[in-house]
């Protein structure tokens, strides 16, 4: 029986894979001749990162950051704090932040400001999903996978109270 929390499927597994392949090609072309540092925001973006990174045709490295924004609720507190920082300095590096979803934009706004202060050569954002209706902070994400409606979603890395990250598709959470 299907888990009662898993609602309507918004992005199917094959659509995810097609879009990730296209993003990988686009990023590879944009960064040709350079070496890219992917900064993956734990934990939700791990699944997207590992698929995306395998589509890159350029030399690349990965580092991880963990920030707290949501807890187990479905609404942003607006408070962002670093739980795990990068292992290495990023000064002079071409940095691409890999995020699962831009919701209010508050997390990315904080991350962009924090990482920009470390003087990377370039700093861009690649987010799998965006919910434009929910935006509170203006964010320029250069690469976006899919725009989705204002629903709380689970799967392909996205969780509700740490569950459902392993779903191969993106679905709406029921009973939000
Ligand atoms: P923001 O700061 O409001 O943009 O929220 C960013 C973070 O909140 C994301 O990186 C996710 O971890 C989490 N988040 C936002 N919307 C959802 C959702 O629909 N499902 C699961 N997590 C979400
Ligand atoms: Mg999360």
mmCIF file of N, CA and C in Angstrom, residues 83-140:
data_model
loop_
_atom_site.group_PDB
_atom_site.id
_atom_site.type_symbol
_atom_site.label_atom_id
_atom_site.label_comp_id
_atom_site.label_asym_id
_atom_site.label_seq_id
_atom_site.Cartn_x
_atom_site.Cartn_y
_atom_site.Cartn_z
ATOM 1 N N UNK A 83 25.299 24.650 10.487
ATOM 2 C CA UNK A 83 25.524 23.469 11.317
ATOM 3 C C UNK A 83 26.840 22.797 10.939
ATOM 4 N N UNK A 84 27.179 22.879 9.646
ATOM 5 C CA UNK A 84 28.460 22.343 9.168
ATOM 6 C C UNK A 84 28.984 23.281 8.098
ATOM 7 N N UNK A 85 30.225 23.731 8.272
ATOM 8 C CA UNK A 85 30.801 24.652 7.287
ATOM 9 C C UNK A 85 31.611 23.860 6.255
ATOM 10 N N UNK A 86 32.031 24.540 5.187
ATOM 11 C CA UNK A 86 32.857 23.918 4.152
ATOM 12 C C UNK A 86 34.170 23.435 4.754
ATOM 13 N N UNK A 87 34.747 22.394 4.145
ATOM 14 C CA UNK A 87 36.026 21.879 4.634
ATOM 15 C C UNK A 87 37.189 22.784 4.229
ATOM 16 N N UNK A 88 37.055 23.481 3.088
ATOM 17 C CA UNK A 88 38.193 24.224 2.536
ATOM 18 C C UNK A 88 37.782 25.635 2.127
ATOM 19 N N UNK A 89 38.781 26.550 2.062
ATOM 20 C CA UNK A 89 38.489 27.913 1.604
ATOM 21 C C UNK A 89 38.043 27.911 0.139
ATOM 22 N N UNK A 90 37.282 28.926 -0.261
ATOM 23 C CA UNK A 90 36.791 29.002 -1.647
ATOM 24 C C UNK A 90 37.325 30.228 -2.373
ATOM 25 N N UNK A 91 38.263 30.939 -1.757
ATOM 26 C CA UNK A 91 38.801 32.145 -2.378
ATOM 27 C C UNK A 91 39.381 31.825 -3.756
ATOM 28 N N UNK A 92 38.957 32.601 -4.748
ATOM 29 C CA UNK A 92 39.459 32.434 -6.110
ATOM 30 C C UNK A 92 38.854 31.269 -6.880
ATOM 31 N N UNK A 93 37.922 30.553 -6.268
ATOM 32 C CA UNK A 93 37.316 29.376 -6.924
ATOM 33 C C UNK A 93 36.032 29.751 -7.657
ATOM 34 N N UNK A 94 35.707 28.971 -8.696
ATOM 35 C CA UNK A 94 34.398 29.075 -9.342
ATOM 36 C C UNK A 94 33.446 28.179 -8.573
ATOM 37 N N UNK A 95 32.491 28.807 -7.891
ATOM 38 C CA UNK A 95 31.621 28.078 -6.961
ATOM 39 C C UNK A 95 30.181 28.043 -7.475
ATOM 40 N N UNK A 96 29.594 26.858 -7.428
ATOM 41 C CA UNK A 96 28.184 26.694 -7.782
ATOM 42 C C UNK A 96 27.472 26.045 -6.590
ATOM 43 N N UNK A 97 26.552 26.795 -6.001
ATOM 44 C CA UNK A 97 25.765 26.258 -4.886
ATOM 45 C C UNK A 97 24.682 25.337 -5.452
ATOM 46 N N UNK A 98 24.601 24.117 -4.948
ATOM 47 C CA UNK A 98 23.574 23.176 -5.394
ATOM 48 C C UNK A 98 22.552 23.015 -4.278
ATOM 49 N N UNK A 99 21.322 23.436 -4.557
ATOM 50 C CA UNK A 99 20.237 23.416 -3.573
ATOM 51 C C UNK A 99 19.081 22.550 -4.062
ATOM 52 N N UNK A 100 18.322 22.019 -3.140
ATOM 53 C CA UNK A 100 17.153 21.233 -3.542
ATOM 54 C C UNK A 100 16.005 22.126 -3.988
ATOM 55 N N UNK A 101 15.704 23.165 -3.186
ATOM 56 C CA UNK A 101 14.528 23.974 -3.491
ATOM 57 C C UNK A 101 14.697 25.401 -2.961
ATOM 58 N N UNK A 102 14.239 26.368 -3.751
ATOM 59 C CA UNK A 102 14.175 27.749 -3.278
ATOM 60 C C UNK A 102 12.723 28.037 -2.938
ATOM 61 N N UNK A 103 12.480 28.282 -1.664
ATOM 62 C CA UNK A 103 11.117 28.490 -1.182
ATOM 63 C C UNK A 103 10.982 29.979 -0.863
ATOM 64 N N UNK A 104 11.176 30.388 0.382
ATOM 65 C CA UNK A 104 11.169 31.823 0.688
ATOM 66 C C UNK A 104 12.402 32.508 0.090
ATOM 67 N N UNK A 105 13.478 31.728 -0.090
ATOM 68 C CA UNK A 105 14.733 32.292 -0.587
ATOM 69 C C UNK A 105 15.649 32.769 0.533
ATOM 70 N N UNK A 106 15.181 32.675 1.754
ATOM 71 C CA UNK A 106 15.955 33.203 2.895
ATOM 72 C C UNK A 106 17.252 32.425 3.125
ATOM 73 N N UNK A 107 17.186 31.100 2.948
ATOM 74 C CA UNK A 107 18.386 30.284 3.135
ATOM 75 C C UNK A 107 19.453 30.664 2.110
ATOM 76 N N UNK A 108 19.045 30.764 0.846
ATOM 77 C CA UNK A 108 20.015 31.091 -0.201
ATOM 78 C C UNK A 108 20.541 32.506 -0.074
ATOM 79 N N UNK A 109 19.676 33.407 0.342
ATOM 80 C CA UNK A 109 20.116 34.789 0.519
ATOM 81 C C UNK A 109 21.252 34.836 1.543
ATOM 82 N N UNK A 110 21.056 34.104 2.624
ATOM 83 C CA UNK A 110 22.075 34.031 3.668
ATOM 84 C C UNK A 110 23.352 33.364 3.133
ATOM 85 N N UNK A 111 23.180 32.224 2.442
ATOM 86 C CA UNK A 111 24.346 31.491 1.925
ATOM 87 C C UNK A 111 25.138 32.308 0.918
ATOM 88 N N UNK A 112 24.425 33.000 0.025
ATOM 89 C CA UNK A 112 25.099 33.807 -0.997
ATOM 90 C C UNK A 112 25.929 34.905 -0.349
ATOM 91 N N UNK A 113 25.360 35.552 0.657
ATOM 92 C CA UNK A 113 26.080 36.622 1.329
ATOM 93 C C UNK A 113 27.290 36.067 2.089
ATOM 94 N N UNK A 114 27.074 34.947 2.761
ATOM 95 C CA UNK A 114 28.131 34.330 3.541
ATOM 96 C C UNK A 114 29.293 33.863 2.649
ATOM 97 N N UNK A 115 28.968 33.202 1.523
ATOM 98 C CA UNK A 115 30.018 32.666 0.648
ATOM 99 C C UNK A 115 30.681 33.778 -0.166
ATOM 100 N N UNK A 116 29.922 34.791 -0.551
ATOM 101 C CA UNK A 116 30.503 35.907 -1.314
ATOM 102 C C UNK A 116 31.591 36.605 -0.506
ATOM 103 N N UNK A 117 31.400 36.649 0.804
ATOM 104 C CA UNK A 117 32.377 37.307 1.686
ATOM 105 C C UNK A 117 33.723 36.576 1.698
ATOM 106 N N UNK A 118 33.730 35.318 1.216
ATOM 107 C CA UNK A 118 34.981 34.546 1.169
ATOM 108 C C UNK A 118 35.716 34.729 -0.164
ATOM 109 N N UNK A 119 35.235 35.647 -0.980
ATOM 110 C CA UNK A 119 35.874 36.052 -2.233
ATOM 111 C C UNK A 119 36.123 34.926 -3.243
ATOM 112 N N UNK A 120 35.084 34.201 -3.634
ATOM 113 C CA UNK A 120 35.246 33.246 -4.741
ATOM 114 C C UNK A 120 35.411 34.019 -6.056
ATOM 115 N N UNK A 121 35.972 33.370 -7.095
ATOM 116 C CA UNK A 121 36.101 34.020 -8.407
ATOM 117 C C UNK A 121 34.717 34.243 -9.002
ATOM 118 N N UNK A 122 33.822 33.266 -8.796
ATOM 119 C CA UNK A 122 32.433 33.410 -9.245
ATOM 120 C C UNK A 122 31.550 32.606 -8.309
ATOM 121 N N UNK A 123 30.278 33.010 -8.254
ATOM 122 C CA UNK A 123 29.342 32.347 -7.336
ATOM 123 C C UNK A 123 27.966 32.322 -7.984
ATOM 124 N N UNK A 124 27.467 31.118 -8.267
ATOM 125 C CA UNK A 124 26.144 30.966 -8.882
ATOM 126 C C UNK A 124 25.349 29.911 -8.119
ATOM 127 N N UNK A 125 24.065 29.823 -8.464
ATOM 128 C CA UNK A 125 23.165 28.890 -7.791
ATOM 129 C C UNK A 125 22.519 27.955 -8.803
ATOM 130 N N UNK A 126 22.472 26.676 -8.467
ATOM 131 C CA UNK A 126 21.710 25.698 -9.233
ATOM 132 C C UNK A 126 20.720 25.039 -8.276
ATOM 133 N N UNK A 127 19.433 25.278 -8.503
ATOM 134 C CA UNK A 127 18.403 24.704 -7.625
ATOM 135 C C UNK A 127 17.506 23.778 -8.434
ATOM 136 N N UNK A 128 17.221 22.625 -7.888
ATOM 137 C CA UNK A 128 16.350 21.683 -8.599
ATOM 138 C C UNK A 128 14.946 22.253 -8.767
ATOM 139 N N UNK A 129 14.403 22.810 -7.678
ATOM 140 C CA UNK A 129 13.019 23.282 -7.696
ATOM 141 C C UNK A 129 12.928 24.721 -7.205
ATOM 142 N N UNK A 130 11.899 25.429 -7.654
ATOM 143 C CA UNK A 130 11.626 26.749 -7.098
ATOM 144 C C UNK A 130 10.118 26.939 -6.956
ATOM 145 N N UNK A 131 9.741 27.606 -5.853
ATOM 146 C CA UNK A 131 8.329 27.951 -5.615
ATOM 147 C C UNK A 131 8.241 29.471 -5.633
ATOM 148 N N UNK A 132 8.124 30.088 -6.818
ATOM 149 C CA UNK A 132 8.198 31.553 -6.937
ATOM 150 C C UNK A 132 7.152 32.281 -6.083
ATOM 151 N N UNK A 133 5.985 31.661 -5.920
ATOM 152 C CA UNK A 133 4.911 32.313 -5.141
ATOM 153 C C UNK A 133 5.287 32.583 -3.694
ATOM 154 N N UNK A 134 6.248 31.805 -3.183
ATOM 155 C CA UNK A 134 6.584 31.883 -1.761
ATOM 156 C C UNK A 134 7.733 32.848 -1.468
ATOM 157 N N UNK A 135 8.299 33.442 -2.524
ATOM 158 C CA UNK A 135 9.535 34.200 -2.358
ATOM 159 C C UNK A 135 9.391 35.405 -1.431
ATOM 160 N N UNK A 136 10.315 35.502 -0.456
ATOM 161 C CA UNK A 136 10.396 36.678 0.417
ATOM 162 C C UNK A 136 11.682 37.451 0.141
ATOM 163 N N UNK A 137 12.731 36.736 -0.306
ATOM 164 C CA UNK A 137 14.006 37.383 -0.628
ATOM 165 C C UNK A 137 14.263 37.220 -2.121
ATOM 166 N N UNK A 138 14.696 38.273 -2.773
ATOM 167 C CA UNK A 138 14.997 38.251 -4.205
ATOM 168 C C UNK A 138 16.286 37.454 -4.426
ATOM 169 N N UNK A 139 16.184 36.362 -5.188
ATOM 170 C CA UNK A 139 17.333 35.478 -5.427
ATOM 171 C C UNK A 139 17.521 35.286 -6.926
ATOM 172 N N UNK A 140 18.754 35.435 -7.409
ATOM 173 C CA UNK A 140 19.032 35.136 -8.806
ATOM 174 C C UNK A 140 19.690 33.766 -8.898
#
